[in-house]
PDB file of C-alpha atoms and ligand atoms in Angstrom:
ATOM      1  CA  MET P   1     170.578 108.776  82.325  1.00 54.00           C
ATOM      2  CA  GLY P   2     169.433 105.980  80.113  1.00 55.00           C
ATOM      3  CA  ILE P   3     172.176 102.850  79.886  1.00 59.00           C
ATOM      4  CA  ASP P   4     174.512 102.761  77.487  1.00 63.00           C
ATOM      5  CA  ASN P   5     175.660  99.625  75.122  1.00 66.00           C
ATOM      6  CA  ALA P   6     178.106  98.387  77.073  1.00 67.00           C
ATOM      7  CA  SER P   7     175.248  97.619  80.229  1.00 81.00           C
ATOM      8  CA  LEU P   8     173.064  96.621  77.647  1.00 83.00           C
ATOM      9  CA  ASP P   9     174.604  93.977  76.659  1.00 84.00           C
ATOM     10  CA  SER P  10     175.704  92.362  79.602  1.00 89.00           C
ATOM     11  CA  ARG P  11     172.386  91.792  80.592  1.00 92.00           C
ATOM     12  CA  LEU P  12     172.704  88.905  78.149  1.00 96.00           C
ATOM     13  CA  GLU P  13     173.449  85.824  79.471  1.00 95.00           C
ATOM     14  CA  ARG P  14     174.722  83.971  76.290  1.00 96.00           C
ATOM     15  CA  ILE P  15     174.648  85.648  72.467  1.00 97.00           C
ATOM     16  CA  LEU P  16     173.197  83.274  69.377  1.00 98.00           C
ATOM     17  CA  PHE P  17     174.158  85.297  67.173  1.00 98.00           C
ATOM     18  CA  ASP P  18     176.197  88.050  66.494  1.00 97.00           C
ATOM     19  CA  GLN P  19     176.311  90.876  64.066  1.00 97.00           C
ATOM     20  CA  GLY P  20     178.134  88.917  61.174  1.00 98.00           C
ATOM     21  CA  LYS P  21     175.943  85.864  61.894  1.00 98.00           C
ATOM     22  CA  ILE P  22     173.074  87.610  61.199  1.00 98.00           C
ATOM     23  CA  ARG P  23     174.645  89.638  57.827  1.00 98.00           C
ATOM     24  CA  GLN P  24     175.198  86.835  56.685  1.00 98.00           C
ATOM     25  CA  CYS P  25     172.429  85.233  57.057  1.00 98.00           C
ATOM     26  CA  ILE P  26     169.602  87.581  55.617  1.00 98.00           C
ATOM     27  CA  ALA P  27     172.431  88.432  52.685  1.00 98.00           C
ATOM     28  CA  GLU P  28     171.325  84.267  52.080  1.00 98.00           C
ATOM     29  CA  MET P  29     167.826  85.171  52.554  1.00 98.00           C
ATOM     30  CA  GLY P  30     167.950  88.398  50.213  1.00 98.00           C
ATOM     31  CA  LYS P  31     169.225  86.126  47.194  1.00 98.00           C
ATOM     32  CA  ARG P  32     167.219  83.493  46.836  1.00 98.00           C
ATOM     33  CA  ILE P  33     164.286  85.581  47.168  1.00 98.00           C
ATOM     34  CA  SER P  34     166.174  87.328  44.078  1.00 98.00           C
ATOM     35  CA  GLU P  35     166.239  84.332  42.387  1.00 98.00           C
ATOM     36  CA  ASP P  36     162.535  83.660  43.306  1.00 98.00           C
ATOM     37  CA  TYR P  37     161.206  86.872  42.530  1.00 98.00           C
ATOM     38  CA  GLU P  38     162.819  87.708  39.118  1.00 97.00           C
ATOM     39  CA  GLY P  39     159.522  89.783  37.238  1.00 96.00           C
ATOM     40  CA  GLY P  40     157.744  89.844  39.751  1.00 96.00           C
ATOM     41  CA  ASP P  41     155.886  92.423  41.553  1.00 98.00           C
ATOM     42  CA  LEU P  42     157.161  91.823  45.251  1.00 98.00           C
ATOM     43  CA  THR P  43     155.625  93.463  48.349  1.00 98.00           C
ATOM     44  CA  ILE P  44     157.404  92.636  51.653  1.00 98.00           C
ATOM     45  CA  VAL P  45     155.331  93.689  54.287  1.00 97.00           C
ATOM     46  CA  ALA P  46     156.895  94.281  57.615  1.00 97.00           C
ATOM     47  CA  VAL P  47     154.750  92.991  60.829  1.00 95.00           C
ATOM     48  CA  LEU P  48     155.737  96.025  63.755  1.00 92.00           C
ATOM     49  CA  GLN P  49     157.605  96.143  65.605  1.00 90.00           C
ATOM     50  CA  GLY P  50     159.857  93.435  65.861  1.00 92.00           C
ATOM     51  CA  GLY P  51     160.516  93.180  61.653  1.00 94.00           C
ATOM     52  CA  VAL P  52     161.606  96.847  61.038  1.00 95.00           C
ATOM     53  CA  LEU P  53     165.517  96.152  61.626  1.00 97.00           C
ATOM     54  CA  PHE P  54     165.076  92.519  59.377  1.00 98.00           C
ATOM     55  CA  LEU P  55     163.532  94.469  56.907  1.00 98.00           C
ATOM     56  CA  ALA P  56     166.072  97.494  56.464  1.00 97.00           C
ATOM     57  CA  ASP P  57     169.249  94.926  56.159  1.00 98.00           C
ATOM     58  CA  LEU P  58     166.777  92.238  54.430  1.00 98.00           C
ATOM     59  CA  ILE P  59     165.847  94.826  51.291  1.00 98.00           C
ATOM     60  CA  ARG P  60     168.897  95.850  50.807  1.00 98.00           C
ATOM     61  CA  GLU P  61     170.502  91.974  49.724  1.00 98.00           C
ATOM     62  CA  ILE P  62     167.172  91.688  47.542  1.00 98.00           C
ATOM     63  CA  ARG P  63     168.137  93.214  43.808  1.00 97.00           C
ATOM     64  CA  LEU P  64     164.663  93.814  42.064  1.00 97.00           C
ATOM     65  CA  PRO P  65     162.252  96.429  42.065  1.00 97.00           C
ATOM     66  CA  LEU P  66     159.946  96.368  45.317  1.00 98.00           C
ATOM     67  CA  ARG P  67     157.984  97.743  47.600  1.00 98.00           C
ATOM     68  CA  MET P  68     157.739  97.829  50.857  1.00 97.00           C
ATOM     69  CA  ASP P  69     154.700  98.445  53.745  1.00 96.00           C
ATOM     70  CA  SER P  70     153.966  97.118  57.578  1.00 95.00           C
ATOM     71  CA  ILE P  71     151.577  95.833  59.670  1.00 95.00           C
ATOM     72  CA  SER P  72     151.032  96.668  63.659  1.00 93.00           C
ATOM     73  CA  VAL P  73     149.963  93.937  65.700  1.00 88.00           C
ATOM     74  CA  ALA P  74     150.533  92.758  69.047  1.00 77.00           C
ATOM     75  CA  SER P  75     150.488  89.176  70.486  1.00 73.00           C
ATOM     76  CA  TYR P  76     152.849  89.612  73.709  1.00 64.00           C
ATOM     77  CA  HIS P  77     151.633  92.691  75.783  1.00 60.00           C
ATOM     78  CA  GLY P  78     154.410  92.858  77.663  1.00 64.00           C
ATOM     79  CA  GLY P  79     155.932  89.281  78.979  1.00 69.00           C
ATOM     80  CA  THR P  80     157.761  86.642  77.755  1.00 73.00           C
ATOM     81  CA  SER P  81     155.236  83.950  76.298  1.00 71.00           C
ATOM     82  CA  SER P  82     152.485  84.760  73.406  1.00 67.00           C
ATOM     83  CA  SER P  83     148.768  86.412  75.003  1.00 68.00           C
ATOM     84  CA  GLY P  84     146.941  83.930  72.744  1.00 74.00           C
ATOM     85  CA  THR P  85     145.394  86.791  70.856  1.00 82.00           C
ATOM     86  CA  VAL P  86     146.583  88.737  68.251  1.00 87.00           C
ATOM     87  CA  THR P  87     145.790  92.608  68.072  1.00 87.00           C
ATOM     88  CA  PHE P  88     145.726  94.689  64.844  1.00 88.00           C
ATOM     89  CA  HIS P  89     146.389  98.067  65.736  1.00 84.00           C
ATOM     90  CA  GLN P  90     145.348  99.865  62.418  1.00 75.00           C
ATOM     91  CA  THR P  91     142.700  99.453  60.239  1.00 75.00           C
ATOM     92  CA  ARG P  92     144.313 100.210  56.940  1.00 86.00           C
ATOM     93  CA  LEU P  93     145.582  96.979  55.443  1.00 91.00           C
ATOM     94  CA  PRO P  94     148.438  96.568  53.035  1.00 93.00           C
ATOM     95  CA  GLU P  95     147.000  97.493  49.318  1.00 95.00           C
ATOM     96  CA  VAL P  96     148.757  94.493  47.297  1.00 97.00           C
ATOM     97  CA  GLU P  97     145.918  93.297  45.279  1.00 97.00           C
ATOM     98  CA  GLY P  98     147.127  91.367  42.582  1.00 98.00           C
ATOM     99  CA  ARG P  99     151.016  91.835  43.833  1.00 98.00           C
ATOM    100  CA  ASP P 100     153.501  88.986  45.053  1.00 98.00           C
ATOM    101  CA  VAL P 101     153.549  89.420  48.332  1.00 98.00           C
ATOM    102  CA  ILE P 102     155.587  88.105  51.300  1.00 98.00           C
ATOM    103  CA  VAL P 103     155.043  88.894  54.949  1.00 98.00           C
ATOM    104  CA  LEU P 104     158.062  89.706  57.436  1.00 98.00           C
ATOM    105  CA  ASP P 105     158.675  88.700  61.172  1.00 97.00           C
ATOM    106  CA  ASP P 106     161.311  88.745  63.155  1.00 97.00           C
ATOM    107  CA  ILE P 107     160.083  85.355  65.262  1.00 97.00           C
ATOM    108  CA  LEU P 108     157.672  82.300  64.547  1.00 96.00           C
ATOM    109  CA  ASP P 109     157.080  81.390  68.146  1.00 95.00           C
ATOM    110  CA  SER P 110     153.168  80.292  68.521  1.00 94.00           C
ATOM    111  CA  GLY P 111     152.274  80.714  64.661  1.00 95.00           C
ATOM    112  CA  ARG P 112     148.854  82.852  65.985  1.00 95.00           C
ATOM    113  CA  THR P 113     150.577  86.537  64.804  1.00 94.00           C
ATOM    114  CA  LEU P 114     151.810  84.540  61.562  1.00 96.00           C
ATOM    115  CA  ALA P 115     148.367  82.803  60.845  1.00 96.00           C
ATOM    116  CA  ALA P 116     146.442  85.915  61.594  1.00 95.00           C
ATOM    117  CA  ILE P 117     148.179  88.297  59.245  1.00 96.00           C
ATOM    118  CA  LEU P 118     148.192  86.161  56.220  1.00 97.00           C
ATOM    119  CA  ASP P 119     144.501  84.945  56.656  1.00 96.00           C
ATOM    120  CA  ARG P 120     144.205  88.805  56.673  1.00 95.00           C
ATOM    121  CA  ILE P 121     145.805  89.631  53.835  1.00 97.00           C
ATOM    122  CA  ARG P 122     144.758  86.661  51.738  1.00 97.00           C
ATOM    123  CA  THR P 123     141.303  87.465  52.579  1.00 96.00           C
ATOM    124  CA  GLU P 124     140.996  90.573  52.474  1.00 95.00           C
ATOM    125  CA  CYS P 125     143.639  92.055  50.030  1.00 96.00           C
ATOM    126  CA  ARG P 126     143.808  89.458  47.321  1.00 97.00           C
ATOM    127  CA  PRO P 127     147.831  89.045  46.426  1.00 98.00           C
ATOM    128  CA  ARG P 128     148.600  87.584  43.684  1.00 98.00           C
ATOM    129  CA  SER P 129     151.269  84.553  45.916  1.00 98.00           C
ATOM    130  CA  LEU P 130     151.334  85.348  49.636  1.00 98.00           C
ATOM    131  CA  ARG P 131     154.644  83.790  51.542  1.00 98.00           C
ATOM    132  CA  SER P 132     156.123  84.643  54.710  1.00 98.00           C
ATOM    133  CA  ALA P 133     159.717  84.917  56.423  1.00 98.00           C
ATOM    134  CA  VAL P 134     161.270  85.465  59.356  1.00 98.00           C
ATOM    135  CA  LEU P 135     164.086  85.606  60.977  1.00 98.00           C
ATOM    136  CA  LEU P 136     164.188  83.017  63.672  1.00 98.00           C
ATOM    137  CA  SER P 137     161.942  80.348  63.966  1.00 98.00           C
ATOM    138  CA  LYS P 138     161.172  78.522  67.754  1.00 97.00           C
ATOM    139  CA  ARG P 139     161.107  74.573  67.500  1.00 95.00           C
ATOM    140  CA  VAL P 140     158.229  74.798  69.446  1.00 94.00           C
ATOM    141  CA  GLU P 141     154.943  72.604  69.242  1.00 95.00           C
ATOM    142  CA  ARG P 142     152.725  75.993  67.229  1.00 95.00           C
ATOM    143  CA  ALA P 143     148.976  76.316  68.089  1.00 94.00           C
ATOM    144  CA  VAL P 144     148.365  77.085  64.702  1.00 94.00           C
ATOM    145  CA  PRO P 145     149.617  75.459  61.990  1.00 94.00           C
ATOM    146  CA  VAL P 146     152.099  77.608  60.177  1.00 94.00           C
ATOM    147  CA  GLU P 147     155.842  77.383  58.724  1.00 95.00           C
ATOM    148  CA  ALA P 148     157.853  80.223  56.860  1.00 97.00           C
ATOM    149  CA  ASP P 149     158.324  80.156  53.695  1.00 98.00           C
ATOM    150  CA  TYR P 150     161.480  81.385  54.647  1.00 98.00           C
ATOM    151  CA  CYS P 151     163.279  80.802  57.760  1.00 98.00           C
ATOM    152  CA  GLY P 152     166.867  82.389  58.856  1.00 98.00           C
ATOM    153  CA  PHE P 153     167.988  79.800  61.935  1.00 98.00           C
ATOM    154  CA  GLU P 154     165.811  77.795  64.303  1.00 98.00           C
ATOM    155  CA  ILE P 155     165.963  78.456  68.239  1.00 98.00           C
ATOM    156  CA  GLY P 156     165.072  76.679  71.249  1.00 96.00           C
ATOM    157  CA  ASP P 157     162.212  77.403  73.003  1.00 95.00           C
ATOM    158  CA  GLU P 158     163.877  80.489  74.900  1.00 94.00           C
ATOM    159  CA  PHE P 159     163.373  84.116  75.213  1.00 94.00           C
ATOM    160  CA  VAL P 160     165.466  86.111  73.281  1.00 97.00           C
ATOM    161  CA  VAL P 161     166.217  89.541  72.421  1.00 97.00           C
ATOM    162  CA  GLY P 162     167.760  92.213  70.013  1.00 97.00           C
ATOM    163  CA  TYR P 163     167.992  93.153  66.725  1.00 97.00           C
ATOM    164  CA  GLY P 164     164.512  94.597  66.772  1.00 96.00           C
ATOM    165  CA  LEU P 165     163.015  91.900  69.363  1.00 96.00           C
ATOM    166  CA  ASP P 166     162.336  93.118  72.950  1.00 95.00           C
ATOM    167  CA  TYR P 167     161.318  92.454  76.590  1.00 94.00           C
ATOM    168  CA  ARG P 168     158.490  94.933  77.879  1.00 92.00           C
ATOM    169  CA  GLY P 169     159.498  97.615  75.036  1.00 92.00           C
ATOM    170  CA  GLU P 170     163.407  97.858  75.304  1.00 94.00           C
ATOM    171  CA  TYR P 171     166.661  96.161  73.914  1.00 96.00           C
ATOM    172  CA  ARG P 172     164.987  96.255  70.249  1.00 96.00           C
ATOM    173  CA  ASN P 173     168.593  98.497  69.345  1.00 96.00           C
ATOM    174  CA  LEU P 174     171.213  95.176  70.517  1.00 96.00           C
ATOM    175  CA  PRO P 175     172.970  94.718  66.881  1.00 96.00           C
ATOM    176  CA  VAL P 176     172.872  90.778  67.916  1.00 97.00           C
ATOM    177  CA  ILE P 177     170.474  88.359  69.520  1.00 98.00           C
ATOM    178  CA  GLY P 178     170.675  87.423  72.674  1.00 97.00           C
ATOM    179  CA  VAL P 179     169.143  85.706  76.115  1.00 97.00           C
ATOM    180  CA  LEU P 180     168.294  87.705  78.909  1.00 94.00           C
ATOM    181  CA  ARG P 181     169.770  86.686  81.805  1.00 93.00           C
ATOM    182  CA  ARG P 182     166.907  85.647  84.265  1.00 90.00           C
ATOM    183  CA  GLU P 183     167.492  88.605  86.933  1.00 90.00           C
ATOM    184  CA  TRP P 184     166.514  90.832  84.048  1.00 91.00           C
ATOM    185  CA  ILE P 185     163.007  89.498  83.833  1.00 90.00           C
ATOM    186  CA  ASP P 186     160.503  90.470  86.070  1.00 83.00           C
ATOM    187  CA  GLU P 187     157.683  87.734  85.747  1.00 69.00           C
ATOM    188  CA  GLY P 188     155.446  89.485  88.427  1.00 52.00           C
ATOM    189  CA  ILE P 189     154.287  91.869  87.023  1.00 48.00           C
TER     190      ILE P 189
HETATM  191  P1  IMP C   1     154.006  83.860  67.982  1.00 58.56           P
HETATM  192  O1  IMP C   1     152.543  84.623  67.819  1.00 58.56           O
HETATM  193  O2  IMP C   1     153.430  82.981  69.606  1.00 58.56           O
HETATM  194  O3  IMP C   1     153.871  83.262  66.964  1.00 58.56           O
HETATM  195  O4  IMP C   1     153.997  84.948  68.340  1.00 58.56           O
HETATM  196  C1  IMP C   1     155.236  85.961  67.735  1.00 58.56           C
HETATM  197  C2  IMP C   1     155.518  87.549  67.672  1.00 58.56           C
HETATM  198  O5  IMP C   1     155.258  87.326  69.308  1.00 58.56           O
HETATM  199  C3  IMP C   1     156.622  88.317  67.870  1.00 58.56           C
HETATM  200  O6  IMP C   1     156.129  88.793  66.258  1.00 58.56           O
HETATM  201  C4  IMP C   1     156.920  88.649  68.267  1.00 58.56           C
HETATM  202  O7  IMP C   1     156.599  90.133  68.526  1.00 58.56           O
HETATM  203  C5  IMP C   1     157.005  88.023  69.947  1.00 58.56           C
HETATM  204  N1  IMP C   1     157.617  87.001  70.095  1.00 58.56           N
HETATM  205  C6  IMP C   1     157.833  85.528  70.232  1.00 58.56           C
HETATM  206  N2  IMP C   1     158.754  84.975  70.740  1.00 58.56           N
HETATM  207  C7  IMP C   1     159.932  86.327  71.355  1.00 58.56           C
HETATM  208  C8  IMP C   1     160.595  86.138  71.687  1.00 58.56           C
HETATM  209  O8  IMP C   1     161.553  85.101  72.286  1.00 58.56           O
HETATM  210  N3  IMP C   1     161.696  87.454  72.038  1.00 58.56           N
HETATM  211  C9  IMP C   1     160.427  88.313  72.225  1.00 58.56           C
HETATM  212  N4  IMP C   1     159.713  88.503  71.609  1.00 58.56           N
HETATM  213  C10 IMP C   1     158.951  87.308  70.862  1.00 58.56           C
HETATM  214 MG1   MG C   2     156.351  90.614  66.598  1.00 58.56          MG
END
């Protein structure tokens, strides 16, 4: 049988952001975006799969007509630190020529993922404008110089799960964001 929600929660050593905090932060970001893009032609491009929950909640806080799209990449390949390579899982890129694009990801860490996506969209999709939004940003030295235009929370250099963020494909459905207990991290394999 699968693990129930209570036992999933108990795998967290510490909760960093509960549902209320996340909701409030996203509401504020949505309000800012609504003001900034008034009269624009907005497309939000979510980075799969981690950005899905953030996308779903953020677009409902944006009071403007908009389109949504997605792009699928991986940079972790199962562990708790960035692999250094960004793999695009699809050849189809979002159709956003002449549009105002915000690329949305769950977390900014080394910067490689966001930089690679922004670069491809800028050069291959010809948007009118291009910005980025992340729910979390790690306070670390970036491997690539990139910062998000909209950022929810800054955190230290620790591995977090929940609200879209996974460890080996799991924990994305946790409604809170927290630090996984060491005993649930298996770095060996
Ligand atoms: P970057 O390319 O190193 O900036 O990493 C960004 C990607 O790595 C994000 O899209 C996440 O999928 C993943 N990632 C980075 N830090 C964490 C974390 O603490 N928990 C889960 N996934 C993370
Ligand atoms: Mg990701």
